[in-house]
Tab-separated table of C-alpha atoms in Angstrom:
chain	number	residue	atom	x	y	z
E	9	MET	CA	-0.005	-0.038	-0.055
E	10	ALA	CA	1.357	3.436	-0.859
E	11	MET	CA	2.276	5.675	2.037
E	12	THR	CA	0.131	8.744	2.149
E	13	CYS	CA	0.690	12.023	4.072
E	14	PRO	CA	-1.541	12.379	7.020
E	15	LEU	CA	-2.146	15.922	6.435
E	16	CYS	CA	-3.000	15.450	2.729
E	17	ASP	CA	-5.374	12.742	3.760
E	18	LYS	CA	-6.966	15.099	6.383
E	19	LEU	CA	-7.508	17.803	3.757
E	20	ALA	CA	-9.217	15.156	1.503
E	21	ARG	CA	-11.703	14.343	4.374
E	22	LEU	CA	-12.853	17.860	5.365
E	23	HIS	CA	-16.460	16.868	4.965
E	24	GLU	CA	-15.987	14.178	7.834
E	25	LEU	CA	-14.193	16.679	10.059
E	26	ALA	CA	-16.524	19.613	9.640
E	27	ASP	CA	-16.900	20.083	13.414
E	28	ASP	CA	-13.170	20.939	13.700
E	29	VAL	CA	-12.845	23.111	10.628
E	30	VAL	CA	-12.544	26.691	11.726
E	31	TRP	CA	-11.906	28.436	8.433
E	32	GLN	CA	-11.121	27.539	4.822
E	33	PHE	CA	-8.570	29.883	3.520
E	34	PRO	CA	-7.466	30.026	-0.075
E	35	CYS	CA	-4.047	28.421	0.646
E	36	SER	CA	-4.652	26.698	4.011
E	37	VAL	CA	-7.370	25.175	6.297
E	38	ALA	CA	-7.677	26.029	9.982
E	39	PHE	CA	-8.608	23.152	12.350
E	40	LEU	CA	-9.354	23.570	16.012
E	41	GLY	CA	-6.683	21.611	17.816
E	42	PRO	CA	-7.093	18.985	20.461
E	43	TRP	CA	-5.489	20.771	23.469
E	44	GLN	CA	-8.197	23.405	24.359
E	45	TYR	CA	-6.845	24.166	27.780
E	46	TYR	CA	-5.035	26.591	25.388
E	47	THR	CA	-8.379	28.079	24.447
E	48	GLY	CA	-8.561	28.772	20.703
E	49	TYR	CA	-5.500	26.491	19.797
E	50	CYS	CA	-5.572	25.947	16.064
E	51	VAL	CA	-3.520	24.023	13.549
E	52	LEU	CA	-3.366	25.661	10.130
E	53	VAL	CA	-2.582	23.166	7.292
E	54	SER	CA	-1.174	24.262	3.950
E	55	ARG	CA	-3.363	23.118	1.152
E	56	SER	CA	-0.357	22.222	-0.961
E	57	HIS	CA	2.023	19.429	0.188
E	58	CYS	CA	5.368	21.147	0.740
E	59	THR	CA	8.016	20.401	3.423
E	60	GLU	CA	9.592	23.875	4.022
E	61	LEU	CA	8.455	27.480	3.635
E	62	HIS	CA	11.363	28.356	1.282
E	63	ARG	CA	10.177	25.606	-1.185
E	64	LEU	CA	6.745	27.185	-1.622
E	65	PRO	CA	6.529	29.599	-4.501
E	66	LYS	CA	6.976	33.229	-3.149
E	67	ASP	CA	3.387	34.359	-3.767
E	68	ALA	CA	1.841	31.293	-2.253
E	69	ARG	CA	4.293	31.560	0.705
E	70	ALA	CA	3.297	35.074	1.394
E	71	ALA	CA	-0.415	34.264	1.149
E	72	PHE	CA	0.081	31.191	3.518
E	73	MET	CA	1.979	33.276	6.131
E	74	GLU	CA	-0.527	36.174	5.943
E	75	GLU	CA	-3.385	33.514	6.591
E	76	MET	CA	-1.431	32.406	9.684
E	77	VAL	CA	-1.260	36.014	10.876
E	78	THR	CA	-4.928	36.539	10.250
E	79	LEU	CA	-5.812	33.421	12.191
E	80	SER	CA	-3.496	34.645	15.062
E	81	HIS	CA	-5.221	37.920	15.005
E	82	ALA	CA	-8.643	36.270	15.280
E	83	ILE	CA	-7.533	34.068	18.104
E	84	ASP	CA	-6.287	37.249	19.902
E	85	LEU	CA	-9.551	39.056	19.328
E	86	ALA	CA	-11.651	36.111	20.362
E	87	PHE	CA	-9.890	35.075	23.555
E	88	ARG	CA	-7.375	37.809	24.481
E	89	PRO	CA	-4.549	35.488	25.414
E	90	LEU	CA	-1.522	36.847	27.213
E	91	LYS	CA	0.767	35.732	24.361
E	92	LEU	CA	0.573	33.858	21.045
E	93	ASN	CA	3.026	31.194	20.135
E	94	CYS	CA	3.364	30.089	16.529
E	95	LYS	CA	5.352	27.177	15.431
E	96	SER	CA	6.098	25.298	12.262
E	97	LEU	CA	8.012	22.075	13.034
E	98	GLY	CA	7.003	19.157	10.825
E	99	ASN	CA	9.314	16.526	12.683
E	100	GLN	CA	6.597	13.930	12.608
E	101	VAL	CA	4.529	15.037	9.464
E	102	ALA	CA	6.579	17.144	7.028
E	103	HIS	CA	3.689	18.903	5.448
E	104	LEU	CA	3.665	22.596	6.232
E	105	HIS	CA	1.472	23.573	9.064
E	106	TRP	CA	1.454	26.064	11.846
E	107	HIS	CA	0.501	25.348	15.559
E	108	LEU	CA	-1.088	28.502	17.059
E	109	SER	CA	-1.205	28.234	20.715
E	110	PRO	CA	-2.650	31.199	22.677
E	111	ARG	CA	-1.116	31.178	26.150
E	112	ARG	CA	-3.164	31.848	29.315
E	113	GLN	CA	-2.470	34.221	32.141
E	114	ASP	CA	-3.121	31.587	34.705
E	115	ASP	CA	-0.920	28.905	33.115
E	116	ARG	CA	1.732	27.730	35.776
E	117	ASP	CA	3.995	26.926	32.818
E	118	MET	CA	3.534	30.187	31.056
E	119	LEU	CA	7.281	30.902	30.606
E	120	LYS	CA	7.802	27.631	28.973
E	121	PRO	CA	6.965	26.191	25.535
E	122	VAL	CA	3.733	24.201	25.535
E	123	TRP	CA	5.583	21.071	24.518
E	124	LEU	CA	6.766	20.312	27.957
E	125	ALA	CA	3.197	19.944	29.152
E	126	LEU	CA	2.146	18.016	26.172
E	127	ASP	CA	5.066	15.666	26.590
E	128	ARG	CA	3.962	14.922	30.210
E	129	ALA	CA	0.439	14.343	28.766
E	130	GLU	CA	1.857	11.391	26.745
E	131	ARG	CA	2.610	9.623	30.029
E	132	ASP	CA	0.034	11.037	32.525
E	133	ASP	CA	-3.643	10.565	31.969
E	134	GLY	CA	-4.486	13.428	34.435
E	135	GLU	CA	-2.311	15.883	32.495
E	136	LYS	CA	-3.900	14.685	29.300
E	137	ARG	CA	-7.458	15.312	30.608
E	138	ARG	CA	-6.344	18.804	31.923
E	139	LEU	CA	-4.957	19.850	28.484
E	140	HIS	CA	-7.922	18.428	26.628
E	141	SER	CA	-10.278	20.246	29.004
E	142	THR	CA	-12.226	23.232	27.726
E	143	SER	CA	-13.634	26.194	29.520
E	144	LEU	CA	-16.180	26.602	26.662
E	145	PRO	CA	-17.756	23.809	24.507
E	146	ARG	CA	-15.686	23.212	21.371
E	147	PRO	CA	-18.486	24.441	19.052
E	148	GLU	CA	-18.655	27.713	20.889
E	149	ILE	CA	-14.793	28.219	20.529
E	150	VAL	CA	-15.229	27.455	16.809
E	151	ALA	CA	-18.195	29.965	16.555
E	152	ARG	CA	-16.180	32.766	18.313
E	153	LEU	CA	-13.087	32.231	16.047
E	154	HIS	CA	-15.485	32.327	13.042
E	155	ASP	CA	-17.016	35.561	14.171
E	156	ALA	CA	-13.465	37.092	14.698
E	157	LEU	CA	-12.381	35.951	11.256
E	158	LYS	CA	-15.455	37.395	9.663
E	159	GLN	CA	-14.831	40.711	11.540
E	160	LEU	CA	-11.292	40.661	10.095
E	161	HIS	CA	-12.690	40.021	6.520
E	162	ALA	CA	-10.492	36.795	6.381
E	163	PRO	CA	-10.265	35.577	2.797
E	164	ASN	CA	-12.557	32.575	2.305
E	165	ALA	CA	-11.951	29.817	-0.311
J	20	MET	CA	15.742	51.980	37.020
J	21	ALA	CA	13.443	51.662	34.088
J	22	MET	CA	12.806	48.100	32.710
J	23	THR	CA	14.331	47.678	29.299
J	24	CYS	CA	13.588	45.025	26.703
J	25	PRO	CA	16.533	42.460	26.612
J	26	LEU	CA	16.207	42.314	22.753
J	27	CYS	CA	16.033	46.029	22.225
J	28	ASP	CA	19.071	46.211	24.348
J	29	LYS	CA	20.812	43.486	22.303
J	30	LEU	CA	20.082	45.361	19.047
J	31	ALA	CA	21.590	48.602	20.539
J	32	ARG	CA	24.876	46.663	21.313
J	33	LEU	CA	25.498	44.938	17.944
J	34	HIS	CA	29.113	46.184	17.826
J	35	GLU	CA	29.874	44.285	21.095
J	36	LEU	CA	28.159	41.119	19.660
J	37	ALA	CA	29.727	41.187	16.191
J	38	ASP	CA	30.997	37.601	16.455
J	39	ASP	CA	27.407	36.310	16.783
J	40	VAL	CA	25.854	38.532	14.083
J	41	VAL	CA	25.089	36.465	11.033
J	42	TRP	CA	23.324	39.097	8.928
J	43	GLN	CA	21.786	42.380	9.195
J	44	PHE	CA	18.453	42.507	7.248
J	45	PRO	CA	16.457	45.640	6.738
J	46	CYS	CA	13.738	44.592	9.367
J	47	SER	CA	15.626	42.120	11.492
J	48	VAL	CA	19.032	40.958	12.696
J	49	ALA	CA	20.167	37.267	12.604
J	50	PHE	CA	22.174	36.069	15.566
J	51	LEU	CA	23.976	32.594	15.793
J	52	GLY	CA	22.237	30.906	18.714
J	53	PRO	CA	23.910	29.181	21.693
J	54	TRP	CA	22.765	25.573	20.964
J	55	GLN	CA	25.011	24.612	18.086
J	56	TYR	CA	24.411	20.870	18.419
J	57	TYR	CA	21.720	22.102	16.056
J	58	THR	CA	24.325	23.349	13.540
J	59	GLY	CA	23.294	26.685	12.167
J	60	TYR	CA	20.742	27.482	14.808
J	61	CYS	CA	19.836	31.211	14.535
J	62	VAL	CA	17.627	33.600	16.349
J	63	LEU	CA	16.201	36.340	14.117
J	64	VAL	CA	15.211	39.448	15.927
J	65	SER	CA	12.801	42.091	14.660
J	66	ARG	CA	14.374	45.512	14.706
J	67	SER	CA	11.138	47.157	15.726
J	68	HIS	CA	9.785	46.240	19.332
J	69	CYS	CA	6.451	44.598	18.776
J	70	THR	CA	4.817	41.721	20.614
J	71	GLU	CA	2.801	39.996	18.085
J	72	LEU	CA	3.144	39.510	14.193
J	73	HIS	CA	-0.514	40.928	13.620
J	74	ARG	CA	0.556	44.144	15.355
J	75	LEU	CA	3.249	44.902	12.848
J	76	PRO	CA	2.290	47.003	9.866
J	77	LYS	CA	1.448	44.654	6.905
J	78	ASP	CA	4.347	45.648	4.713
J	79	ALA	CA	6.905	45.424	7.594
J	80	ARG	CA	5.475	42.045	8.656
J	81	ALA	CA	5.707	40.609	5.110
J	82	ALA	CA	9.280	41.802	4.833
J	83	PHE	CA	10.130	40.444	8.341
J	84	MET	CA	8.597	37.002	7.501
J	85	GLU	CA	10.302	36.832	4.169
J	86	GLU	CA	13.678	37.628	5.929
J	87	MET	CA	12.934	34.596	8.174
J	88	VAL	CA	12.371	32.455	5.124
J	89	THR	CA	15.503	33.587	3.539
J	90	LEU	CA	17.575	32.847	6.590
J	91	SER	CA	15.798	29.352	6.746
J	92	HIS	CA	16.709	28.781	3.150
J	93	ALA	CA	20.398	29.891	3.888
J	94	ILE	CA	20.632	27.391	6.806
J	95	ASP	CA	19.202	24.691	4.514
J	96	LEU	CA	21.772	25.447	1.788
J	97	ALA	CA	24.714	25.645	4.283
J	98	PHE	CA	24.003	22.622	6.354
J	99	ARG	CA	21.319	20.501	4.758
J	100	PRO	CA	19.442	19.526	7.887
J	101	LEU	CA	16.708	16.948	7.819
J	102	LYS	CA	14.114	19.421	8.796
J	103	LEU	CA	13.879	23.096	9.776
J	104	ASN	CA	11.745	24.139	12.836
J	105	CYS	CA	10.696	27.759	13.074
J	106	LYS	CA	9.150	29.242	16.140
J	107	SER	CA	8.025	32.539	17.430
J	108	LEU	CA	7.120	32.186	21.069
J	109	GLY	CA	7.989	35.343	23.186
J	110	ASN	CA	6.834	33.806	26.536
J	111	GLN	CA	9.928	35.171	28.352
J	112	VAL	CA	10.746	38.111	26.007
J	113	ALA	CA	7.758	39.520	24.191
J	114	HIS	CA	9.808	41.174	21.356
J	115	LEU	CA	9.204	39.463	18.120
J	116	HIS	CA	11.857	36.911	17.218
J	117	TRP	CA	12.123	33.550	15.403
J	118	HIS	CA	14.102	30.631	16.588
J	119	LEU	CA	15.271	28.761	13.487
J	120	SER	CA	16.413	25.227	14.671
J	121	PRO	CA	17.888	22.922	11.863
J	122	ARG	CA	17.170	19.192	12.925
J	123	ARG	CA	19.978	16.657	12.493
J	124	GLN	CA	19.395	13.237	11.038
J	125	ASP	CA	21.338	11.582	13.846
J	126	ASP	CA	19.344	13.374	16.693
J	127	ARG	CA	17.928	10.674	18.934
J	128	ASP	CA	15.052	13.150	19.741
J	129	MET	CA	14.429	14.117	16.156
J	130	LEU	CA	10.648	13.501	16.370
J	131	LYS	CA	10.278	15.867	19.340
J	132	PRO	CA	10.493	19.558	19.547
J	133	VAL	CA	14.072	20.842	20.611
J	134	TRP	CA	12.628	22.219	23.850
J	135	LEU	CA	12.546	18.988	25.663
J	136	ALA	CA	16.338	18.603	25.277
J	137	LEU	CA	16.840	22.296	26.143
J	138	ASP	CA	14.754	21.816	29.284
J	139	ARG	CA	16.916	18.897	30.349
J	140	ALA	CA	19.995	21.089	29.766
J	141	GLU	CA	18.768	23.431	32.442
J	142	ARG	CA	19.174	20.767	35.104
J	143	ASP	CA	21.888	18.641	33.559
J	144	ASP	CA	25.447	19.935	32.824
J	145	GLY	CA	26.374	17.104	30.582
J	146	GLU	CA	23.198	17.768	28.377
J	147	LYS	CA	24.148	21.502	28.397
J	148	ARG	CA	27.607	20.773	27.135
J	149	ARG	CA	26.224	18.395	24.522
J	150	LEU	CA	23.832	20.973	23.119
J	151	HIS	CA	26.515	23.741	23.200
J	152	SER	CA	28.879	21.593	21.374
J	153	THR	CA	29.791	22.331	17.795
J	154	SER	CA	31.034	20.056	14.941
J	155	LEU	CA	32.522	23.185	13.395
J	156	PRO	CA	33.967	26.305	15.051
J	157	ARG	CA	31.362	29.032	15.528
J	158	PRO	CA	33.160	31.454	13.143
J	159	GLU	CA	33.110	28.839	10.445
J	160	ILE	CA	29.242	28.338	10.982
J	161	VAL	CA	28.760	32.054	10.648
J	162	ALA	CA	30.960	32.181	7.579
J	163	ARG	CA	29.037	29.381	5.811
J	164	LEU	CA	25.707	31.073	6.663
J	165	HIS	CA	27.049	34.322	5.364
J	166	ASP	CA	28.128	32.710	2.035
J	167	ALA	CA	24.656	31.061	1.627
J	168	LEU	CA	22.935	34.442	2.372
J	169	LYS	CA	25.089	36.168	-0.254
J	170	GLN	CA	24.299	33.319	-2.772
J	171	LEU	CA	20.541	34.024	-2.106
J	172	HIS	CA	21.030	37.768	-2.581
J	173	ALA	CA	19.599	38.339	0.937
J	174	PRO	CA	18.743	41.996	1.535
J	175	ASN	CA	21.402	43.727	3.620
J	176	ALA	CA	20.742	46.848	5.713
């Protein structure tokens, strides 16, 4: 069986994942992420399969990065986090995507990257539940992000 | 005494830090980072003090992000890492900067973000030495990045 890219596969199944789709931009799709302790956490996936930003054509790259900034702005408008963290790693899945993690004022690990808590959650079910927990229902988080994106006139594909 | 921003302060002392300055772009300055186990690791600091990407004016933001991509491209050309990781956090210093961490093929933690190893290094001197270690002298790493940036016609301030 041919190996497929998990993010290409996800983009091909948007209709099955409608509850988690926050916005469809021209160059990327925003999904609500699993760790909603970080209220508004999204993963923004490039529509084109590409491993590094510098390998995208310049116009497509500029558009993709501006979509990332628009989504960050919307998260900021909707939830007023203390700080936004944006990261493009791709160590496990080398298909361009951004993790946008809004940081909470009351996070005891606020000075650290989120990965330390997420790593603990791999071994500790209590930590996993804490980071999955939401202060708002997930559909309400999606709706608030949607409203903020409309307010910003975010481009819609 | 007034609180100053550590990155504004760093930008004001470039002449003292010349050995670590990789490139002076119009909107940002690239410094060679401390953890050269990740050969070519750079920190790209915005020249203007701003806490979030969406708060930069659109043209300045586009230029700053394109400088980040040019530096990533140069790291890729100079050292051919397995993957590039780029991150803008600002949890400790909320002045826009990118961490550009090239990932090595032989890194036992390749599937994880670099922060787990860097967190260990805070408590473990052996780990700290390992991550500070270089396979090339630091001036040679700076020179190779410089050559790659010239090859890419990187804008120079």
